[in-house]
Short mmCIF file of C-alpha atoms and ligand atoms in Angstrom, two decimals:
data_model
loop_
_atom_site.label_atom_id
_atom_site.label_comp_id
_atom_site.label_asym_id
_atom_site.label_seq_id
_atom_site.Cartn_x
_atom_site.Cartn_y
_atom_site.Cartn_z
CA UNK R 1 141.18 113.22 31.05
CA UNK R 2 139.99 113.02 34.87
CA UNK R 3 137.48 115.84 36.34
CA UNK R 4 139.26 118.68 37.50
CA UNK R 5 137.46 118.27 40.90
CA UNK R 6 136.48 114.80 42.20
CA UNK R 7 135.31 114.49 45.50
CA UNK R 8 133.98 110.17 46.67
CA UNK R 9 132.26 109.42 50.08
CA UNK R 10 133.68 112.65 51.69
CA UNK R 11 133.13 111.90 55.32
CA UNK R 12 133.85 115.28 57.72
CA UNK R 13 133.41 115.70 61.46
CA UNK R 14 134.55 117.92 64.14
CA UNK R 15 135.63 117.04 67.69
CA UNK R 16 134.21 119.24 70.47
CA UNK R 17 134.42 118.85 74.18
CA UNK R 18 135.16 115.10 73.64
CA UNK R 19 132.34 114.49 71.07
CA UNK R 20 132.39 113.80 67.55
CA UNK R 21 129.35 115.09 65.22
CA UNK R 22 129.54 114.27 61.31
CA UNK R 23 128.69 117.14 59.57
CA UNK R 24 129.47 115.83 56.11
CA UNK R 25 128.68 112.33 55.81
CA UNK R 26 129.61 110.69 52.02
CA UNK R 27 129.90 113.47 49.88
CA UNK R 28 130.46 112.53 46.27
CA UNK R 29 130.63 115.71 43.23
CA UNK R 30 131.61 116.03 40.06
CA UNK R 31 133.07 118.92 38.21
CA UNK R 32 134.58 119.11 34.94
CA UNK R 33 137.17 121.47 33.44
CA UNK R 34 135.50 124.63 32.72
CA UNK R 35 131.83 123.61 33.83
CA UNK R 36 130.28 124.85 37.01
CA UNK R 37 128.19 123.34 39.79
CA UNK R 38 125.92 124.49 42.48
CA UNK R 39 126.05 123.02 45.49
CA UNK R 40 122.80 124.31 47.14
CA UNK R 41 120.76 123.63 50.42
CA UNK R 42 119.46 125.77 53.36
CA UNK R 43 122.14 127.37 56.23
CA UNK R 44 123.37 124.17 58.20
CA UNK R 45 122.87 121.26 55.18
CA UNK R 46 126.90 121.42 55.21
CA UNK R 47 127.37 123.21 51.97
CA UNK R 48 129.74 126.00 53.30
CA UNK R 49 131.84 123.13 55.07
CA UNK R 50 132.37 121.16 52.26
CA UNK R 51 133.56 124.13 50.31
CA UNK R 52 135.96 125.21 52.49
CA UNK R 53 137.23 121.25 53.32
CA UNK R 54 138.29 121.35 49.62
CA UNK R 55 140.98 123.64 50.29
CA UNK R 56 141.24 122.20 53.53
CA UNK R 57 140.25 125.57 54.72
CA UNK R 58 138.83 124.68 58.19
CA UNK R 59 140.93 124.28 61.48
CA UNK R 60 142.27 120.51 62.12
CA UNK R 61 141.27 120.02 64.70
CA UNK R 62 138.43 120.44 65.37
CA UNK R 63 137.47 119.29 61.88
CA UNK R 64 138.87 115.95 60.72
CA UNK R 65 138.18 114.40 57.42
CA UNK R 66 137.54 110.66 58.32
CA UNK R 67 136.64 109.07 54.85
CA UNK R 68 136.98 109.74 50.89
CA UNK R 69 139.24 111.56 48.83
CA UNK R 70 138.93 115.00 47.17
CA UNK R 71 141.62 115.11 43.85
CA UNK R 72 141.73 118.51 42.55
CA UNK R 73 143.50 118.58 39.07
CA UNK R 74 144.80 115.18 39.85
CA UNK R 75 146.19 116.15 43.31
CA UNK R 76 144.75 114.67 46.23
CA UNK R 77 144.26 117.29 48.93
CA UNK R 78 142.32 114.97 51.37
CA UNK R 79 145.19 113.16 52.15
CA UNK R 80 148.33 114.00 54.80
CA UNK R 81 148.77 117.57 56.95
CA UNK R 82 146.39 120.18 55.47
CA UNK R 83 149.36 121.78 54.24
CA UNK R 84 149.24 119.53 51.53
CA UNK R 85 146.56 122.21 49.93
CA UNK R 86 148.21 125.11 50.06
CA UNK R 87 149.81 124.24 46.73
CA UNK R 88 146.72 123.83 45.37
CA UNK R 89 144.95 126.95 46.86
CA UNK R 90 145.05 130.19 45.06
CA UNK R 91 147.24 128.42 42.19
CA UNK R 92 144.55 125.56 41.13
CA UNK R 93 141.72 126.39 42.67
CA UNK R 94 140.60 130.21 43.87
CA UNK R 95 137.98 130.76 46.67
CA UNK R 96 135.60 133.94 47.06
CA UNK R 97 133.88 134.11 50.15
CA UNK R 98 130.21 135.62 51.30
CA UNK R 99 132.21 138.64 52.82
CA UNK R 100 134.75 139.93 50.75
CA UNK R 101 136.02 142.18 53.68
CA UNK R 102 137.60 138.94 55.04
CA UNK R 103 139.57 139.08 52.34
CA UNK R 104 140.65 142.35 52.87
CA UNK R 105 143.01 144.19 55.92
CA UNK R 106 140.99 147.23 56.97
CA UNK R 107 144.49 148.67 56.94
CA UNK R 108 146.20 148.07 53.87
CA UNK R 109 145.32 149.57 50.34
CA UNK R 110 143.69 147.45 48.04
CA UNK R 111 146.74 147.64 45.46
CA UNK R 112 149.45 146.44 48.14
CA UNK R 113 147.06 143.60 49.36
CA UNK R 114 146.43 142.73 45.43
CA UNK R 115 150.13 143.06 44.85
CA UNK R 116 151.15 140.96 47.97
CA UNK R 117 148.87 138.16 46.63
CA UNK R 118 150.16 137.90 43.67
CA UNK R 119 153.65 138.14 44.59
CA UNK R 120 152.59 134.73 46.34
CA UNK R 121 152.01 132.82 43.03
CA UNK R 122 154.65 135.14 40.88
CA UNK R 123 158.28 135.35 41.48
CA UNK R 124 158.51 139.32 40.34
CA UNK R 125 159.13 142.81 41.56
CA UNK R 126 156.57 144.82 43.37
CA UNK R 127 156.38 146.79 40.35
CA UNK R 128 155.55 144.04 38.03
CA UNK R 129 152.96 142.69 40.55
CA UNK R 130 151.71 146.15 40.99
CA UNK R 131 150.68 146.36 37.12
CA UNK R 132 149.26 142.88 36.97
CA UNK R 133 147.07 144.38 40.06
CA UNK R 134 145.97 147.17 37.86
CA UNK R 135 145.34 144.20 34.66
CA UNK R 136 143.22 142.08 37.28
CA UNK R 137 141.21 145.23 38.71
CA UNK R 138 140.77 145.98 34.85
CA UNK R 139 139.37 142.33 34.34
CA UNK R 140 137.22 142.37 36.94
CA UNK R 141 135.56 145.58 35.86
CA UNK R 142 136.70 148.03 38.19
CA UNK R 143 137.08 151.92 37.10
CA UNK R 144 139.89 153.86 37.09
CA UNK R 145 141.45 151.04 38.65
CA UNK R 146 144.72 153.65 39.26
CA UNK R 147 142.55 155.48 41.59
CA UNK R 148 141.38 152.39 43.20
CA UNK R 149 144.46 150.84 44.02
CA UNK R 150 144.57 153.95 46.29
CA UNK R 151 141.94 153.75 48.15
CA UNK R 152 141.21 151.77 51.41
CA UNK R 153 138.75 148.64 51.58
CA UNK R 154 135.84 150.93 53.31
CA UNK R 155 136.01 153.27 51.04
CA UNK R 156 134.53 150.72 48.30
CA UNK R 157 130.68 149.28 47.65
CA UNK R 158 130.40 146.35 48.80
CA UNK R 159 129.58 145.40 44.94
CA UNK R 160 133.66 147.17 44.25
CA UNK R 161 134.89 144.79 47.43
CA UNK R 162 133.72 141.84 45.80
CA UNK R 163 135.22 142.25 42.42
CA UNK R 164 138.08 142.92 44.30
CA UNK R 165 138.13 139.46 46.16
CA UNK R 166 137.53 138.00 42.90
CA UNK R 167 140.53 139.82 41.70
CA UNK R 168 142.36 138.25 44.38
CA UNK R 169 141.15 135.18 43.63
CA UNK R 170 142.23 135.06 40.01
CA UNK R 171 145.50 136.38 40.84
CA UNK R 172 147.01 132.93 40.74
CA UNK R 173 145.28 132.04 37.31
CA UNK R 174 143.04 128.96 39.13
CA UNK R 175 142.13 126.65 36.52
CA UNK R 176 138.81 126.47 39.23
CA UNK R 177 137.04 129.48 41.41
CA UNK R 178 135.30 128.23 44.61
CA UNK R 179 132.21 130.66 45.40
CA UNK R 180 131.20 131.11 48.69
CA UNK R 181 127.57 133.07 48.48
CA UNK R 182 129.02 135.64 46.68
CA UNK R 183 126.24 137.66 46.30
CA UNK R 184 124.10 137.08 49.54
CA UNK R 185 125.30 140.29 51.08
CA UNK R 186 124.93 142.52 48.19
CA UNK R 187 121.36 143.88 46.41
CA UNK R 188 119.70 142.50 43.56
CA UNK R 189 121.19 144.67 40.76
CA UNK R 190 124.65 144.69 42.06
CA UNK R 191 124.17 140.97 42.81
CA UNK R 192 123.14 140.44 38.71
CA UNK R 193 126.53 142.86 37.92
CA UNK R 194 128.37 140.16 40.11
CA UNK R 195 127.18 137.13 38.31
CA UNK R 196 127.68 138.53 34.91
CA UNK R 197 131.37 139.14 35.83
CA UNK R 198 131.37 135.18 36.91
CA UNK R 199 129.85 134.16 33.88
CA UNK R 200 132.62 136.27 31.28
CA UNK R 201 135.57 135.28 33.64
CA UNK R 202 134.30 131.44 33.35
CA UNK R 203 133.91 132.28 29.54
CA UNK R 204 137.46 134.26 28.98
CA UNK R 205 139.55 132.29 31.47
CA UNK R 206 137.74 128.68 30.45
CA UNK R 207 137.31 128.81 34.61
CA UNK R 208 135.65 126.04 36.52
CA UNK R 209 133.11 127.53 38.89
CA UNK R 210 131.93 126.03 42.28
CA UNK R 211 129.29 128.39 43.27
CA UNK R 212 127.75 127.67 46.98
CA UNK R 213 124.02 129.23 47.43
CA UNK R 214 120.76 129.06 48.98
CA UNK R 215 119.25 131.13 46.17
CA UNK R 216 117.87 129.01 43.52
CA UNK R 217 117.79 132.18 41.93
CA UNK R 218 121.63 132.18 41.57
CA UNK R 219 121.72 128.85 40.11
CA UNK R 220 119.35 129.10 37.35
CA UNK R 221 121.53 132.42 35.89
CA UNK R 222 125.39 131.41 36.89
CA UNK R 223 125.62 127.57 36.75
CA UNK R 224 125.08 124.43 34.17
CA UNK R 225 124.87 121.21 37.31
CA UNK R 226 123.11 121.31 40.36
CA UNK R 227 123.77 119.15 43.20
CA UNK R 228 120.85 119.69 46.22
CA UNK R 229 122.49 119.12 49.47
CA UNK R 230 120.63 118.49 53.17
CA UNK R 231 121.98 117.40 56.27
CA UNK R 232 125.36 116.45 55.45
CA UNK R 233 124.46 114.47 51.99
CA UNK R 234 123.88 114.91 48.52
CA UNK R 235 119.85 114.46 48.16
CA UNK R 236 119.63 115.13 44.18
CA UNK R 237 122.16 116.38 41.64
CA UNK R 238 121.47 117.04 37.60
CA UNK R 239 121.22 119.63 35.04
CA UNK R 240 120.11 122.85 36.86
CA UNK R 241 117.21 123.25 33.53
CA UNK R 242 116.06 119.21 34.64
CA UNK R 243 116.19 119.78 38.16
CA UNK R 244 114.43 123.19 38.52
CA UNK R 245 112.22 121.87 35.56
CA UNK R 246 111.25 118.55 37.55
CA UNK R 247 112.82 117.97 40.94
CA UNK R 248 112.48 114.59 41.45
CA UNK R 249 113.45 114.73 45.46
CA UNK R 250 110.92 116.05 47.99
CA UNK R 251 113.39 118.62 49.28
CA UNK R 252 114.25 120.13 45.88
CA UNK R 253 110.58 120.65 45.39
CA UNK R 254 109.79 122.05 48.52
CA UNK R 255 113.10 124.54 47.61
CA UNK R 256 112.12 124.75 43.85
CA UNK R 257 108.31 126.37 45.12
CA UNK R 258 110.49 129.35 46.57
CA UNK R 259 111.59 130.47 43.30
CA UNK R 260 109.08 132.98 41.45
CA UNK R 261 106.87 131.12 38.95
CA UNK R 262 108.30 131.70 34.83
CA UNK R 263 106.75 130.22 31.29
CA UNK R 264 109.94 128.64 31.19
CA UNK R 265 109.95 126.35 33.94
CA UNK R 266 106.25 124.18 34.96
CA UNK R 267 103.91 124.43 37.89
CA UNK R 268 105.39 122.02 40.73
CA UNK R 269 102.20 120.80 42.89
CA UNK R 270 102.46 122.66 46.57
CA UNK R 271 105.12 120.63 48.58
CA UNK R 272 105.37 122.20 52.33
CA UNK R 273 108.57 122.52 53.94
CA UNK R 274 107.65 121.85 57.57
CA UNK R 275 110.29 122.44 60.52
CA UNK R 276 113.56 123.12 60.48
CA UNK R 277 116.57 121.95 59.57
CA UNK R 278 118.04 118.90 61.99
CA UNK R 279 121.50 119.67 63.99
CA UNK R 280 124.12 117.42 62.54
CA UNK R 281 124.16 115.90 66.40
CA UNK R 282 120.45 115.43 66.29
CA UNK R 283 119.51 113.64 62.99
CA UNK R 284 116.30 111.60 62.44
CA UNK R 285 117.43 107.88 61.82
CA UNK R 286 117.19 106.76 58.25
CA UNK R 287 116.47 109.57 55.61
CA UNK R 288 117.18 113.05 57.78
CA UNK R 289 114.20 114.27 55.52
CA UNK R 290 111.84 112.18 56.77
CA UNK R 291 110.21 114.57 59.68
CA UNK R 292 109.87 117.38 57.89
CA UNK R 293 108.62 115.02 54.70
CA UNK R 294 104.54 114.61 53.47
CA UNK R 295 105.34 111.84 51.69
CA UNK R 296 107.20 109.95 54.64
CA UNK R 297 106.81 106.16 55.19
CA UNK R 298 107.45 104.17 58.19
CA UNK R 299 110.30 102.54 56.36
CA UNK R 300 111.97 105.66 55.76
CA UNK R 301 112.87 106.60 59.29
CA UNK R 302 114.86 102.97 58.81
CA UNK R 303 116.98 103.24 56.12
CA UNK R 304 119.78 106.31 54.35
CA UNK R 305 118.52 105.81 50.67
CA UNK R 306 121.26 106.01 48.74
CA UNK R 307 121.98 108.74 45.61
CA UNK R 308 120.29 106.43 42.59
CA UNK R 309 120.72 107.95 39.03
CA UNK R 310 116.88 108.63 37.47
CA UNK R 311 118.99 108.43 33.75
CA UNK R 312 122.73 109.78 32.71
CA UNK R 313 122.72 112.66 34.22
CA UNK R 314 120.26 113.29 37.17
CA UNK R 315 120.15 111.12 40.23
CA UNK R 316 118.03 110.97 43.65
CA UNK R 317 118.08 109.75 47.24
CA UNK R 318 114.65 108.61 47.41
CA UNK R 319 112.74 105.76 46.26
CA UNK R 320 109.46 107.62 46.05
CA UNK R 321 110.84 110.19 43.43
CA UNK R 322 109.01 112.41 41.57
CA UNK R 323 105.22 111.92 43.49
CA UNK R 324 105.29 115.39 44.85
CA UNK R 325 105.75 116.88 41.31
FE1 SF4 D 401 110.59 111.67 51.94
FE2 SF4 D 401 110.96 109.08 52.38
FE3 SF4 D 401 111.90 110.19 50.16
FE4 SF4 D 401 113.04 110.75 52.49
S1 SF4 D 401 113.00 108.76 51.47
S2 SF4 D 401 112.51 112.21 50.91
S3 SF4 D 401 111.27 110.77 53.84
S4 SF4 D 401 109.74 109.99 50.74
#
């Protein structure tokens, strides 16, 4: 049976003022039924855009997909008018973003916007969709979820609007949930409550979860695959235990060192992160690492090294990996 999300050479830009700037440039994951993968990376390493190209999520124009193919269940979504993906969005695949208010009218009570979504997936009565509103505010941990459906969106946590976006998203019965920073905006203990809920839902529902972060953090408690992601490409990808354990790429070290020091994973030997990130129209020739890199060479400002796997499961783009470790 084929991964339930297969994404090869996914090529992205967006046309502005008469200029075209690649954003995502070859962009190959992997993601079984009912595993889940972090795609991680700082704010501008295209993380956020690929997520929301797999739903073809982004306005077209400016974006424009100009190579590879995303299949999602099968169905390829890269392909034809973006409307192609509405069949798949909600139904196949769910998406919860960093803000849950934008999934929310400041005007309409959370039960009527929870009913009105699922009425798009079910053909039933308000009142059915009404009580499978109260079943998904029930699965998604709410209390008293007959006083909730009540209330207005600012009259919930930001922790309650959350499960309630993930409510949303579920209401179709994805076979795969697309997480957008889910927990960036919230604190640390209602951020844990928030990743426990991911982690029964992906247990109960046998859910595929795509969880987007900058928090290695995240990763290491809500997903099994890692993929490490700067300037538009895919710089390592592996177990989350191998990479955090031994990142082999440069990058993933440097991000690795940010993550509090635990008996379970080993000492990584200081990497500095100099710099910032490059501007998708700026980027250093050859590997876009290279200026902010210590271990740079002359010969990599020449060449893109390509993704080359270290064994089964883990693979790198760069031919010096592992010195920094
Ligand atoms: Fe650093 Fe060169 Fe490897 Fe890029 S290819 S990460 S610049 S050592």
């Amino acid at each position: 049976m084929s991964a339930l999300l297969e994404v090869r050479g996914l090529r992205l830009e967006f046309n502005t003022a008469g200029r075209s700037i690649e954003v995502l440039r070859g962009v190959d994951l992997t993601l079984e039924r009912g595993g889940s993968l972090a795609l991680v990376g700082e704010s501008g390493s295209g993380k956020s855009v690929t997520a929301q190209s797999l739903l073809r999520l982004l306005d077209e124009p400016p974006a424009r997909i100009t190579a590879g193919s995303i299949h999602i269940a099968g169905r390829c979504v890269s392909e034809g008018p973006a409307c192609v993906a509405n069949a798949v969005r909600g139904s196949v695949a769910g998406m919860v973003f960093q803000d849950p208010q934008s999934a929310l009218h400041p005007c309409t009570r959370i039960g009527a916007a929870l009913a009105a979504v699922v009425r798009q997936h079910r053909h039933c009565t308000w009142r059915e969709a009404e009580q499978r509103s109260l079943e998904l505010l029930m699965e998604v941990g709410l209390d008293a979820p007959q006083r909730r459906v009540e209330q207005w969106p600012h009259q919930l946590s930001g922790g309650l609007r959350q499960r309630v976006a993930i409510a949303m998203a579920l209401a179709g019965d994805p076979q795969l949930l697309i997480a957008d920073e889910p927990t960036t905006a919230l604190d640390a203990t209602v951020q844990a409550r928030v990743l426990g809920l991911l982690s029964r839902l992906r247990a109960q529902r046998g859910l595929a979860l795509l969880l987007i972060t900058h928090d290695l953090g995240v990763v290491a408690a809500a997903a099994d695959e890692m993929a490490v992601m700067y300037a538009g490409r895919i710089v390592e990808q592996g177990p989350v235990r191998e990479v955090l354990a031994q990142p082999l790429h440069p990058y993933s070290q440097a991000l690795r060192q940010a993550l509090p020091r635990t008996d379970a994973l080993p000492r990584c030997a200081p990497v500095s992160l100099r710099g910032l990130p490059p501007l998708p129209e700026h980027l250093p020739t050859g590997c876009a690492f290279h200026p902010r890199c210590s271990h740079a060479l002359p010969a990599c400002a020449l060449e893109v090294p390509a993704l080359v796997a270290r064994n089964a499961q883990h693979s790198v783009a760069c031919p010096l990996e592992g010195q920094g470790a």
